mmCIF file of C-alpha atoms in Angstrom:
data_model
loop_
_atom_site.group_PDB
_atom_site.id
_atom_site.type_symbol
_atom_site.label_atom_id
_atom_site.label_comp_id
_atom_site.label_asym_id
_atom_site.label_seq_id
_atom_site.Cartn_x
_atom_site.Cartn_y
_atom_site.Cartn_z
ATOM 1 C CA UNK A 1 -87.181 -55.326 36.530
ATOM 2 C CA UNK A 2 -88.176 -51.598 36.259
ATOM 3 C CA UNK A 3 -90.611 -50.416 34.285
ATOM 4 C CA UNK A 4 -91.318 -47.257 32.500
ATOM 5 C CA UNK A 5 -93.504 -44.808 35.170
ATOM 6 C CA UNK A 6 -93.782 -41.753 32.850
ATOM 7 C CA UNK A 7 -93.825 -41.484 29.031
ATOM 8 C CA UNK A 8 -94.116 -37.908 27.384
ATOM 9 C CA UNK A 9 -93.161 -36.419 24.539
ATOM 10 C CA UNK A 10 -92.648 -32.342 23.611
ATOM 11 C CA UNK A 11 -93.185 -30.419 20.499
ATOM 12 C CA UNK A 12 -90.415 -28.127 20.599
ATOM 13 C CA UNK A 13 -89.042 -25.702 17.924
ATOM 14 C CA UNK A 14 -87.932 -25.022 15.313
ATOM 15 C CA UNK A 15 -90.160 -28.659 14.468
ATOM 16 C CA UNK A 16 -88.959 -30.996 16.426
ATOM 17 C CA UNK A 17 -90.600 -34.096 18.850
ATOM 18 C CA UNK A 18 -89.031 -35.036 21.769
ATOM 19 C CA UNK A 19 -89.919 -38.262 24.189
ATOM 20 C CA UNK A 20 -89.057 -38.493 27.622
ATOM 21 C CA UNK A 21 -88.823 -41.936 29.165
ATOM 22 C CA UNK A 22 -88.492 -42.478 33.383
ATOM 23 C CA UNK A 23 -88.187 -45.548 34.294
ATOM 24 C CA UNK A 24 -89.667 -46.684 38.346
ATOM 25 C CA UNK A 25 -85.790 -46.719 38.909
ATOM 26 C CA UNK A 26 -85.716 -42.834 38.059
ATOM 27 C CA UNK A 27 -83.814 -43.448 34.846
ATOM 28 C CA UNK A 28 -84.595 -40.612 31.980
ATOM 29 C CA UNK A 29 -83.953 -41.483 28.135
ATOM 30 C CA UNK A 30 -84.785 -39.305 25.796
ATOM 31 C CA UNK A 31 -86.038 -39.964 21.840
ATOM 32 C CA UNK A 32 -87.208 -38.164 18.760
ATOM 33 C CA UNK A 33 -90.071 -38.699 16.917
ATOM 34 C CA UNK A 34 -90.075 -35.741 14.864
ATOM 35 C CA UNK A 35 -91.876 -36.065 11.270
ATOM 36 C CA UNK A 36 -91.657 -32.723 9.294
ATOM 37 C CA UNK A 37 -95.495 -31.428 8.552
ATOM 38 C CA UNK A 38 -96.827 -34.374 10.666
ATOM 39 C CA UNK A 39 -96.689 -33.734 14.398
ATOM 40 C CA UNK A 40 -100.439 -34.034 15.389
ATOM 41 C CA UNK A 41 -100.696 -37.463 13.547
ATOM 42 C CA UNK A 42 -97.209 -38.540 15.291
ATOM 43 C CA UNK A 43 -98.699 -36.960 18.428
ATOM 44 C CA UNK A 44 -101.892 -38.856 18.405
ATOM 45 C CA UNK A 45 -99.599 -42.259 17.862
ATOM 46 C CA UNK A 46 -97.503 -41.669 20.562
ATOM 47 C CA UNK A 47 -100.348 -40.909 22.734
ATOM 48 C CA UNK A 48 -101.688 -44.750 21.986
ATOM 49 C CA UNK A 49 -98.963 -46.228 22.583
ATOM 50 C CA UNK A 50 -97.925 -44.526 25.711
ATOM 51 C CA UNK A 51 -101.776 -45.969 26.613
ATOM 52 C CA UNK A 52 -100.472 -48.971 25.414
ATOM 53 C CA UNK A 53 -97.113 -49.819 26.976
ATOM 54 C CA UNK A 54 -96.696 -47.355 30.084
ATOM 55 C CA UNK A 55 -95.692 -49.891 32.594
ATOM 56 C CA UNK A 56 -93.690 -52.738 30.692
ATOM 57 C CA UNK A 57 -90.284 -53.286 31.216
ATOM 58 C CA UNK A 58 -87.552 -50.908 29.862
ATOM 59 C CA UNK A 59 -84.615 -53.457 29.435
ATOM 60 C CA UNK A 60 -87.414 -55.550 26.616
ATOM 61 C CA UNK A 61 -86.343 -52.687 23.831
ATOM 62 C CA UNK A 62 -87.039 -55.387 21.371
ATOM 63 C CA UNK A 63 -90.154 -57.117 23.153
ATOM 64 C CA UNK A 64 -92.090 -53.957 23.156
ATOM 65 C CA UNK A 65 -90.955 -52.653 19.080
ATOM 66 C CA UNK A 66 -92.389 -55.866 18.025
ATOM 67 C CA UNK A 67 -95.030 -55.068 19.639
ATOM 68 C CA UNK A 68 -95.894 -51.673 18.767
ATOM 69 C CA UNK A 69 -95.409 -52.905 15.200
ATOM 70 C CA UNK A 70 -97.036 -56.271 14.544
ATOM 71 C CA UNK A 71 -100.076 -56.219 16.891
ATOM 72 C CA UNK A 72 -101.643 -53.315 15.529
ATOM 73 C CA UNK A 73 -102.521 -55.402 11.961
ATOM 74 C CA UNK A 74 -101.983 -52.086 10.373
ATOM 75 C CA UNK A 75 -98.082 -51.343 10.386
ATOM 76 C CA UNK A 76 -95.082 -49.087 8.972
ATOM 77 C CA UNK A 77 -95.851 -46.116 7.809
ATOM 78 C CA UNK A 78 -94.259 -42.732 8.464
ATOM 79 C CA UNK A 79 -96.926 -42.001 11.541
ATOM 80 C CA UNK A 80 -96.352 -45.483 13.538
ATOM 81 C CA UNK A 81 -92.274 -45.709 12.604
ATOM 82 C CA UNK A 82 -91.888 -42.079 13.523
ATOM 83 C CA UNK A 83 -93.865 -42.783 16.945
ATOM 84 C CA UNK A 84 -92.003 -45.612 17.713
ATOM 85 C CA UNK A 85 -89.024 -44.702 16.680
ATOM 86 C CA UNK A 86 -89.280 -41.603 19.739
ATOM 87 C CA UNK A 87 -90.015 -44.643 22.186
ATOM 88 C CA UNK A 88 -87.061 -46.571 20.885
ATOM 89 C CA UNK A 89 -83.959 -44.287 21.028
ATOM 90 C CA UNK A 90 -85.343 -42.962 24.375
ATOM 91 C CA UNK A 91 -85.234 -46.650 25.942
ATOM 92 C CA UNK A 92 -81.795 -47.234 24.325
ATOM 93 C CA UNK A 93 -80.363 -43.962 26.099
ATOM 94 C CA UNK A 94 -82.509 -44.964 29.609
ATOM 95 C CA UNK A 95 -80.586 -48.398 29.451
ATOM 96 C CA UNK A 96 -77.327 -47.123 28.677
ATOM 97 C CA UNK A 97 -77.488 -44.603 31.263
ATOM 98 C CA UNK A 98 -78.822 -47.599 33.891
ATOM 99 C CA UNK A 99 -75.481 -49.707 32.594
ATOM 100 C CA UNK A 100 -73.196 -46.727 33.041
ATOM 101 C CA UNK A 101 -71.806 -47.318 29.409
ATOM 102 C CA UNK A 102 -72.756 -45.830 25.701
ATOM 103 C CA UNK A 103 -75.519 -47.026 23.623
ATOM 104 C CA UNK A 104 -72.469 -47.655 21.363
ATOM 105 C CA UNK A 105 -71.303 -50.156 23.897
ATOM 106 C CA UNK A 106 -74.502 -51.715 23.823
ATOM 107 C CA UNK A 107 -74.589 -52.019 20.245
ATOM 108 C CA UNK A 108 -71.277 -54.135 19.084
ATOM 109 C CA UNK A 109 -68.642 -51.337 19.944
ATOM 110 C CA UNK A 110 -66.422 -49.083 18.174
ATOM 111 C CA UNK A 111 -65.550 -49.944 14.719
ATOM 112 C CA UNK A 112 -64.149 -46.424 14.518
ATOM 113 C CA UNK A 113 -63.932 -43.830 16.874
ATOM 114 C CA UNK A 114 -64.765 -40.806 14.955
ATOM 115 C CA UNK A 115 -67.577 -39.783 12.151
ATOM 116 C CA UNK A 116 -67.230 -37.965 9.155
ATOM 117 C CA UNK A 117 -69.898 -35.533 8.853
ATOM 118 C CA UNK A 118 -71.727 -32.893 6.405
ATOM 119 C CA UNK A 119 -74.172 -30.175 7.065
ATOM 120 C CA UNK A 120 -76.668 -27.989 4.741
ATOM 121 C CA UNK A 121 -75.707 -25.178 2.692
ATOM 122 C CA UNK A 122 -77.972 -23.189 0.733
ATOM 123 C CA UNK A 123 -81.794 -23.142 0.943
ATOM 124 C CA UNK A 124 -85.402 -24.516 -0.599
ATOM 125 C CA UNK A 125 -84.574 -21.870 -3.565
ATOM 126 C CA UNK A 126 -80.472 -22.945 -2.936
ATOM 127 C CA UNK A 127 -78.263 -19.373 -2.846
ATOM 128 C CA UNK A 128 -75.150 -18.153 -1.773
ATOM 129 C CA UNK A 129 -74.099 -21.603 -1.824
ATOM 130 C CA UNK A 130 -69.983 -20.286 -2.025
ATOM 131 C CA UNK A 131 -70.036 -17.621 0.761
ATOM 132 C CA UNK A 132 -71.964 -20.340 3.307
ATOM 133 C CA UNK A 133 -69.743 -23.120 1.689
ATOM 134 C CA UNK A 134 -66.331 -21.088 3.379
ATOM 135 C CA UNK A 135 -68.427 -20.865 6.602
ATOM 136 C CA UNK A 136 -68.497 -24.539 6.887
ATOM 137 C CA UNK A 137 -65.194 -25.314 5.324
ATOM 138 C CA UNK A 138 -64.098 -22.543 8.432
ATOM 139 C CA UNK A 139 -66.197 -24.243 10.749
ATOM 140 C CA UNK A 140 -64.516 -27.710 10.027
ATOM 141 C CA UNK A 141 -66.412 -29.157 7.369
ATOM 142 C CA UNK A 142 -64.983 -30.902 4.593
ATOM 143 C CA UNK A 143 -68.539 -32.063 3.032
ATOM 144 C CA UNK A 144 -71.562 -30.202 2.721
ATOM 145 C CA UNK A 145 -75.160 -31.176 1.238
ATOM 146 C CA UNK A 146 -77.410 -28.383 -0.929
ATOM 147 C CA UNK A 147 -80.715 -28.581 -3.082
ATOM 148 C CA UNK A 148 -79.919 -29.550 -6.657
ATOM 149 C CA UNK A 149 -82.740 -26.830 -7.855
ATOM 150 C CA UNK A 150 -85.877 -24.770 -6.873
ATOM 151 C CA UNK A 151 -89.192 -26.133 -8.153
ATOM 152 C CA UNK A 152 -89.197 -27.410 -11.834
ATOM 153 C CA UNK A 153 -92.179 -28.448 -14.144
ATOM 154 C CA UNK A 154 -92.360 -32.087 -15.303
ATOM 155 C CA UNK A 155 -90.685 -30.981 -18.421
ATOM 156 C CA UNK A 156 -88.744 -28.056 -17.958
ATOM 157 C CA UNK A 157 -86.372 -25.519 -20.286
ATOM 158 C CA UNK A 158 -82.812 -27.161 -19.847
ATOM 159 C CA UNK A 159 -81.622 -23.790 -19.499
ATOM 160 C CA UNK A 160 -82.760 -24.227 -15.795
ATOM 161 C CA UNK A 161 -80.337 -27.053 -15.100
ATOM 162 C CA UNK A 162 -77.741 -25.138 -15.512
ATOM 163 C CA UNK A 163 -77.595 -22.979 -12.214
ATOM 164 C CA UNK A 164 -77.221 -26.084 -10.520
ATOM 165 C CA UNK A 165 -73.917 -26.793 -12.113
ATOM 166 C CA UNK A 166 -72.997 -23.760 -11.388
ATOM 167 C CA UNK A 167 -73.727 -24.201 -7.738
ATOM 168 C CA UNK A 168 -72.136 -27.131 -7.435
ATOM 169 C CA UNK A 169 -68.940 -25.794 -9.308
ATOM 170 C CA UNK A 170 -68.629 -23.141 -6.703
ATOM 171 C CA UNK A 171 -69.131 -24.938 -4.046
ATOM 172 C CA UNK A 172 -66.270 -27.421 -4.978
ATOM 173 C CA UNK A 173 -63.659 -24.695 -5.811
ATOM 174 C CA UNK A 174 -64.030 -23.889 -2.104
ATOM 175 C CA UNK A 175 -62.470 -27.313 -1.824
ATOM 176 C CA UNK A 176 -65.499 -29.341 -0.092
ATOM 177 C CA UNK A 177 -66.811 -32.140 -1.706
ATOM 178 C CA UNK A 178 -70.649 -31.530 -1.751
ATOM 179 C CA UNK A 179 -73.850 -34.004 -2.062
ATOM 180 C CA UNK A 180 -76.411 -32.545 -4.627
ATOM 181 C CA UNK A 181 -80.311 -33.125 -3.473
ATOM 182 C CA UNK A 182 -82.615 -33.811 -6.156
ATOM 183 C CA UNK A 183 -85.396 -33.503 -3.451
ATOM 184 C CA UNK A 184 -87.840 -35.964 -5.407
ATOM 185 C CA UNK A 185 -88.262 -32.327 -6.610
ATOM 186 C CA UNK A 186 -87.251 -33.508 -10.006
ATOM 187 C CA UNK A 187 -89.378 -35.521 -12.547
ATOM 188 C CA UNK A 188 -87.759 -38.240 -14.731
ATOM 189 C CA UNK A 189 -87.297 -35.868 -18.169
ATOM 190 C CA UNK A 190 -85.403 -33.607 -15.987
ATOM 191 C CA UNK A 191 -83.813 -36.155 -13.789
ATOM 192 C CA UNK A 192 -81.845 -37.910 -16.166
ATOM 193 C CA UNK A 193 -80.569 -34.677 -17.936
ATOM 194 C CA UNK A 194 -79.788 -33.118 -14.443
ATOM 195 C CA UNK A 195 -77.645 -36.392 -13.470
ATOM 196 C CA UNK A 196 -75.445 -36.076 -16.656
ATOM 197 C CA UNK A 197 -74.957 -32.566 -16.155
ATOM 198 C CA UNK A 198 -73.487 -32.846 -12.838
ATOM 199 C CA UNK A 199 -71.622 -36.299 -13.475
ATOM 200 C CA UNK A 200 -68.407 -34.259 -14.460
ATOM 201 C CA UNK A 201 -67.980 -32.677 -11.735
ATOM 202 C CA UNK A 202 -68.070 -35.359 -9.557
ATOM 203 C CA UNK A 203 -70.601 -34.580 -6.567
ATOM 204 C CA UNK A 204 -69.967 -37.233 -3.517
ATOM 205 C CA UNK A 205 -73.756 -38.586 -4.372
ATOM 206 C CA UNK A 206 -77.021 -37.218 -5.759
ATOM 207 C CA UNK A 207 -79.808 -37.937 -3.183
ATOM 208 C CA UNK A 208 -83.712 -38.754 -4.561
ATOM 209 C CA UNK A 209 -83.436 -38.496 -7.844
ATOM 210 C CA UNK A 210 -87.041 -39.636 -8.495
ATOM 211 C CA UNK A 211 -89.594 -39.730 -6.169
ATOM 212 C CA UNK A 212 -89.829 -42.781 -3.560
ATOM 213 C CA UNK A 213 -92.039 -45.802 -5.268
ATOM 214 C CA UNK A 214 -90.026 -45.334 -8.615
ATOM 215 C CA UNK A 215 -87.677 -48.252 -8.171
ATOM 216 C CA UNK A 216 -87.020 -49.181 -11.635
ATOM 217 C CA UNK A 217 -86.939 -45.396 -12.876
ATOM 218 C CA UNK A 218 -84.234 -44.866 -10.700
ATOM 219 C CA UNK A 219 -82.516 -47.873 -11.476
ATOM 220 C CA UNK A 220 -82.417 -47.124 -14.727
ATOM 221 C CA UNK A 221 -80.656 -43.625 -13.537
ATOM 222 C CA UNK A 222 -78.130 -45.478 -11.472
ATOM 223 C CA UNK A 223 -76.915 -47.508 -14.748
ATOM 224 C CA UNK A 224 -76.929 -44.198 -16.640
ATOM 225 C CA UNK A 225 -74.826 -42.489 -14.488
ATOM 226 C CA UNK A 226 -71.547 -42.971 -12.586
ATOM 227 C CA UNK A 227 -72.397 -40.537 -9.277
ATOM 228 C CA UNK A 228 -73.508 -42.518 -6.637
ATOM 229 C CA UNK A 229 -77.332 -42.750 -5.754
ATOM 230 C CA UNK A 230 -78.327 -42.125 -2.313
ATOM 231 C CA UNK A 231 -82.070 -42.263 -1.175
ATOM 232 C CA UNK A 232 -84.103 -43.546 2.036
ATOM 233 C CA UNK A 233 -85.317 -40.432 4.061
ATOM 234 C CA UNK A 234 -88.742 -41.291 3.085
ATOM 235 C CA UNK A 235 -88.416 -44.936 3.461
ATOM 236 C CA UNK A 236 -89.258 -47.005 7.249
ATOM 237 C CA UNK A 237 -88.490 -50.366 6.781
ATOM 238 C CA UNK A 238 -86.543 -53.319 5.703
ATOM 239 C CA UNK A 239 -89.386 -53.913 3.673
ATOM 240 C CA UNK A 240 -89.789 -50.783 2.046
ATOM 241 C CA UNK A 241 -85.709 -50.570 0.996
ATOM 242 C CA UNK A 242 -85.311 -54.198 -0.261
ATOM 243 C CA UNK A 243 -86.685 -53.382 -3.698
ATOM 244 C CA UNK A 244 -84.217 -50.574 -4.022
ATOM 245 C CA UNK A 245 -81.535 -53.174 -3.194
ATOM 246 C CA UNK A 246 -82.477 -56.095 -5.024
ATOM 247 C CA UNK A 247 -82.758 -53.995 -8.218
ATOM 248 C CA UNK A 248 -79.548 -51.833 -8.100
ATOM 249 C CA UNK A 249 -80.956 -48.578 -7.466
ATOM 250 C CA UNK A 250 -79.314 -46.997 -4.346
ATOM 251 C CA UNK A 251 -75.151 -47.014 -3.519
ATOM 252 C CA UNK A 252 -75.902 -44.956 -0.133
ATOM 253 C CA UNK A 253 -78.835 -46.035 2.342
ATOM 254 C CA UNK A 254 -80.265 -42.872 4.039
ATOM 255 C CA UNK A 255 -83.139 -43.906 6.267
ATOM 256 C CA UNK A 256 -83.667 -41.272 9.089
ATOM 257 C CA UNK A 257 -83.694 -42.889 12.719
ATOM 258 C CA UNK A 258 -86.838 -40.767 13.975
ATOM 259 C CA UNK A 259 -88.702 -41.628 11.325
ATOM 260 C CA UNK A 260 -87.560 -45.063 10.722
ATOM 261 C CA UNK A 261 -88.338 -46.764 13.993
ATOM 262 C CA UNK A 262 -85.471 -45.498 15.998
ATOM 263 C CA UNK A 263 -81.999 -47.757 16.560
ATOM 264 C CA UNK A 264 -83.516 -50.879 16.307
ATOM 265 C CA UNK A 265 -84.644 -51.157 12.617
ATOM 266 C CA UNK A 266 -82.721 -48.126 11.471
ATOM 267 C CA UNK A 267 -79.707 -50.600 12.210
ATOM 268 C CA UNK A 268 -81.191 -53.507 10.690
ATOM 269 C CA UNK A 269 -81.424 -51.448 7.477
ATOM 270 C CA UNK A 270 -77.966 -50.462 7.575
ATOM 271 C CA UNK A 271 -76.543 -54.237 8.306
ATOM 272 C CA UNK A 272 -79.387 -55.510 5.460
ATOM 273 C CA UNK A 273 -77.444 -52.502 2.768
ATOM 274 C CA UNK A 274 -74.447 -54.429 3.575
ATOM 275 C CA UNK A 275 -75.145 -57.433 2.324
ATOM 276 C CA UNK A 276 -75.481 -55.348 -1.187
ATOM 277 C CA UNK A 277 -71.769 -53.169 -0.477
ATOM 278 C CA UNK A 278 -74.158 -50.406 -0.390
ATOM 279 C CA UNK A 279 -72.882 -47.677 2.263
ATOM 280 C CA UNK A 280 -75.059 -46.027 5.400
ATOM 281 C CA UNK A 281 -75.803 -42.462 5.659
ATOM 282 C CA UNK A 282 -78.375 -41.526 7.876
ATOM 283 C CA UNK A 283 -80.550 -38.482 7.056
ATOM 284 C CA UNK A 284 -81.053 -36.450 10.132
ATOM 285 C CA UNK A 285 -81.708 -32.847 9.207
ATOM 286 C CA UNK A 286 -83.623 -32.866 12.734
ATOM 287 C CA UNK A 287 -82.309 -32.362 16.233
ATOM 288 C CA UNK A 288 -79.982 -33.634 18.683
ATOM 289 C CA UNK A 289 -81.126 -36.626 20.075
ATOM 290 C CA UNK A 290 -81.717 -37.912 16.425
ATOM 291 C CA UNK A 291 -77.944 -36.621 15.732
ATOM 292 C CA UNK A 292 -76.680 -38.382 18.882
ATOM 293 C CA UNK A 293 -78.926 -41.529 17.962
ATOM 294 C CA UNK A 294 -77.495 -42.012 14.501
ATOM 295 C CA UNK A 295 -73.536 -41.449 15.715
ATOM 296 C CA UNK A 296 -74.485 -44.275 17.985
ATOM 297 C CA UNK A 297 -75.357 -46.394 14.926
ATOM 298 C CA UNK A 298 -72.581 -45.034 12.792
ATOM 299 C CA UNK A 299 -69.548 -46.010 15.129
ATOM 300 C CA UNK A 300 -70.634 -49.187 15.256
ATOM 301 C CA UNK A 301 -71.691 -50.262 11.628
ATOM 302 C CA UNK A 302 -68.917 -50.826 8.871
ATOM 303 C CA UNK A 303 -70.737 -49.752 6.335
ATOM 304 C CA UNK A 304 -70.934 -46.424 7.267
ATOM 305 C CA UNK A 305 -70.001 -43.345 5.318
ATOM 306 C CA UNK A 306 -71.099 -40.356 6.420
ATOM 307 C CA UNK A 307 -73.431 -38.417 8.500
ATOM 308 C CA UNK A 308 -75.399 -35.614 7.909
ATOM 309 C CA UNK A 309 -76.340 -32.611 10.510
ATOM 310 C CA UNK A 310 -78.870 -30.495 10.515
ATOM 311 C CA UNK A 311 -76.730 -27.033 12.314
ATOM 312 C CA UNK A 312 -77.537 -23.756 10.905
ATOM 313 C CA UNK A 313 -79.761 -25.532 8.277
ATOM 314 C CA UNK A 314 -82.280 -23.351 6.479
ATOM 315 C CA UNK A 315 -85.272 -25.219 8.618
ATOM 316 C CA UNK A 316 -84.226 -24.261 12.113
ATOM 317 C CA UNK A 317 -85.744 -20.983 12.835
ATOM 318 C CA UNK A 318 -86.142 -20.131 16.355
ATOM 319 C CA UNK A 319 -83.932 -22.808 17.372
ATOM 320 C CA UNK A 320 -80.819 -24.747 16.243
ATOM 321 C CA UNK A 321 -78.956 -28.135 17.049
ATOM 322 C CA UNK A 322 -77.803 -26.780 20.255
ATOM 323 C CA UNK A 323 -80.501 -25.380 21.169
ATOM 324 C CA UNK A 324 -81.680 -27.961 23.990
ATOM 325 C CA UNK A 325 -78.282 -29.248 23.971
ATOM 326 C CA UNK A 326 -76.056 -28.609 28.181
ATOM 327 C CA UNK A 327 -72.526 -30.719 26.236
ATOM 328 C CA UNK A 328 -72.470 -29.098 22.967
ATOM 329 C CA UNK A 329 -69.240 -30.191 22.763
ATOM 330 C CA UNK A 330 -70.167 -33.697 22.037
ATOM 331 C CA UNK A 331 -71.227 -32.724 18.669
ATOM 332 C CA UNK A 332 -68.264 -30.656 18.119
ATOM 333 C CA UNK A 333 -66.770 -30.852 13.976
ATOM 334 C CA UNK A 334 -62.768 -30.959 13.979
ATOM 335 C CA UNK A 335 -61.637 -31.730 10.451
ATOM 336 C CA UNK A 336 -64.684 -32.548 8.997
ATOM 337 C CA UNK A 337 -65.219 -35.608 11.704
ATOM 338 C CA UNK A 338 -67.348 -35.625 15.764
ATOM 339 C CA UNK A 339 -65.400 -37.978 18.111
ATOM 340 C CA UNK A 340 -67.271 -40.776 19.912
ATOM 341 C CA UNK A 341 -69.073 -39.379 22.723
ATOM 342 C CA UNK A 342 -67.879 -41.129 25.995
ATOM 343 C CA UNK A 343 -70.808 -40.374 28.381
ATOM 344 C CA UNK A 344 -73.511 -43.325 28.865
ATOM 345 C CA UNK A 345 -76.966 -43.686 27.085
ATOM 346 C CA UNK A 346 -76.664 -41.440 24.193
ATOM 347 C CA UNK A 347 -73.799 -38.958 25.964
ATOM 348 C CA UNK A 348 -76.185 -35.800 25.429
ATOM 349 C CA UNK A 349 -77.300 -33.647 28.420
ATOM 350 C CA UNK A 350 -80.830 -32.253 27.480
ATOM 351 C CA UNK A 351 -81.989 -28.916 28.868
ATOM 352 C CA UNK A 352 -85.381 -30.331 30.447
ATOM 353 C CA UNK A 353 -86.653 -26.804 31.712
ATOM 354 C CA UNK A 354 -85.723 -25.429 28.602
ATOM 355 C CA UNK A 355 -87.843 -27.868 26.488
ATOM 356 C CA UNK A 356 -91.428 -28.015 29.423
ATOM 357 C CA UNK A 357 -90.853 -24.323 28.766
ATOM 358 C CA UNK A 358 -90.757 -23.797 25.115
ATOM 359 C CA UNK A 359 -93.536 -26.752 24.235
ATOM 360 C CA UNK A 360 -95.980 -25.149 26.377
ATOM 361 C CA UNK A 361 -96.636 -22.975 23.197
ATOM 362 C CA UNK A 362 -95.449 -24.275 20.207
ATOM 363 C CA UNK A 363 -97.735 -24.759 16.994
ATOM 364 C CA UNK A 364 -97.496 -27.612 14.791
ATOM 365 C CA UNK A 365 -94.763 -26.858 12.350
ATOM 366 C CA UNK A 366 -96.580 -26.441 8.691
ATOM 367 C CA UNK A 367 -94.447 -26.928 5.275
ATOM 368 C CA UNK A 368 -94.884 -24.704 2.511
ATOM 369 C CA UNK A 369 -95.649 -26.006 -1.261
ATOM 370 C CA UNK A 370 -95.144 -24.422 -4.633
ATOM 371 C CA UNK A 371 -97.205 -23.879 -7.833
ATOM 372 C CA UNK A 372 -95.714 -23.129 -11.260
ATOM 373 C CA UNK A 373 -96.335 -20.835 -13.718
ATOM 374 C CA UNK A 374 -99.967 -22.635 -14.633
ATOM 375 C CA UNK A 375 -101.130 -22.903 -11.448
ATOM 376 C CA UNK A 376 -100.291 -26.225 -10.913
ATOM 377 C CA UNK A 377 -99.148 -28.004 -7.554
ATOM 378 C CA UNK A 378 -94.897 -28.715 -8.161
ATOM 379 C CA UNK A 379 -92.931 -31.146 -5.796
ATOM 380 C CA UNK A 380 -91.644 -29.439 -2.535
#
């Protein structure tokens, strides 16, 4: 049974973490690990458990991510899931590329063959949100995703609430429907106005209303208002979404497969939101292998709703989704939906001497915070 021979990974821009997997049959996979703000603690993760596992056998996917997260006592976390999450998708595309078939394939088959997807409009400080809203509609879009607001205080003027209706307004008089991120950006006294506000005009779901850790607060949000709650970027874990569920607080599951422990637990989340009629929508405002790991998930899971996609998002500066990308095609948008890609592993074609090149110098990519009018330290 071959075994992995190499294990490497690639900080890339515009803040992205790639892993490359060859097996001792000469298979490549490829994996992302990225974790906004955090790629020296990912790095140093992946670098113990490359120490770890270099060697075992690739076809054990599930032998070796029990591994990497029971036997360290410590586990979860964004660091570890993140880490092996980079491991996980690449051995998923190394052993659908050694079958010849797509990590679809592996995973069930199609329950569709097509996914509906949405990309980012707008900014940090959200703008312009109706001239780039025709861009995407022109593009092929149907949906699109934008920040509810820019920083707020913990109790703000409600007069600041109200360019986010606005924004939304315009944006759906272009004819998309549009998802409205609170960002955990928005504190409770604000949250629950905000919510209201918006409910009439009927945004396709408002994403982290509270902060994560605020399960009943947000509960009590999702009785309060009819828009669909959608939340899970900054959760890893069964673990860490069954509250959510159990209590009624999320309608839309959105863990992110590089940060939650790649295929194999994202997918256990999505089939555990099931049980609850709760829909799948995996965040993934990172790059293409995450993209092409999640459409793996999504055409096999029926719980799925939509996708989101990080091209031409505010983030990528000095690269973009197809950046790294030799297909580009497979990620192509035609009304609104990307067709199931047909190669094996994951179907993508990454542009190896592109990415040695370009991670020879890349810096760790930093995030930004605010402060408010007093000084203090507001939610990013």
């Amino acid at each position: 049974m071959a075994g992995y021979s190499k294990i490497e990974y690639f900080r890339v821009p515009p803040r992205w973490m790639f892993v490359r997997i060859e097996s001792t049959g000469g298979y490549v996979g490829w994996g992302e690990a990225t974790l906004e703000c955090h790629d020296e603690a990912v790095e140093g993760a992946l670098s113990h458990l490359i120490r770890l596992y270099t060697g075992w056998p690739t076809d054990n996917i599930e032998d070796l991510w029990q591994a990497a997260y029971r036997t360290g006592f410590y586990r979860g976390g964004e660091v570890l899931m993140s880490a092996i999450a980079g491991i996980d998708i690449a051995l998923w595309d190394l052993k659908g590329k050694r079958l010849g078939v797509p990590v679809w394939s592996l995973l069930g088959g199609l329950v569709r063959d097509r996914v509906q997807v949405y990309c980012w409009i707008g900014g940090d400080r959200p703008d312009d949100v109706a001239i780039q809203a025709i861009e995407k509609k022109q593009a092929g879009f149907k949906a699109v995703k934008m920040n509810a607001t820019e920083d707020l205080a913990r109790l703000d003027s409600p007069a600041k609430l109200q360019a986010s209706v606005a924004r939304l307004k315009a944006v759906k008089d272009q004819g998309l429907d549009a998802g409205v991120d609170f960002h955990g950006r928005v504190h409770r006294p604000m949250a629950k106005q905000l919510a209201a506000l918006l409910e009439p005009l009927h945004p396709l779901f408002i994403e982290e209303p509270l902060l994560p850790g605020f399960v009943p607060e947000i509960a009590a949000i999702a009785r309060q208002s009819g828009i669909p709650i959608a939340l899970g970027e900054r959760l890893f874990t069964r673990q860490d979404f069954r509250p959510y569920l159990e209590q009624g607080a999320v309608d839309i599951v959105q863990p992110d497969v590089s940060h939650a422990g790649g295929i194999s637990e994202t997918r256990r989340i999505a089939i555990l939101a099931e049980t609850y009629d709760v829909g799948f929508a995996p965040h993934c405002p990172n790059g293409p292998i995450a993209l092409a790991a999640s459409i793996a998930m999504d055409l096999t899971l029926p719980n799925f709703v939509i996708q989101e996609m990080s091209w031409k998002i505010h983030y990528n500066v000095g690269a973009d989704l197809l950046t790294y990308v030799k297909n580009p095609d497979i990620f192509k948008v035609e009304d609104g939906m990307i067709k199931a890609p047909l190669g094996p592993g994951l179907g993508l074609e990454i542009d190896e001497e592109l990415v040695r090149k370009v991670a020879k110098d890349h810096k760790p990519w930093e995030g930004s915070f605010w402060r408010g009018e007093d000084g203090a330290i507001r939610e990013w």
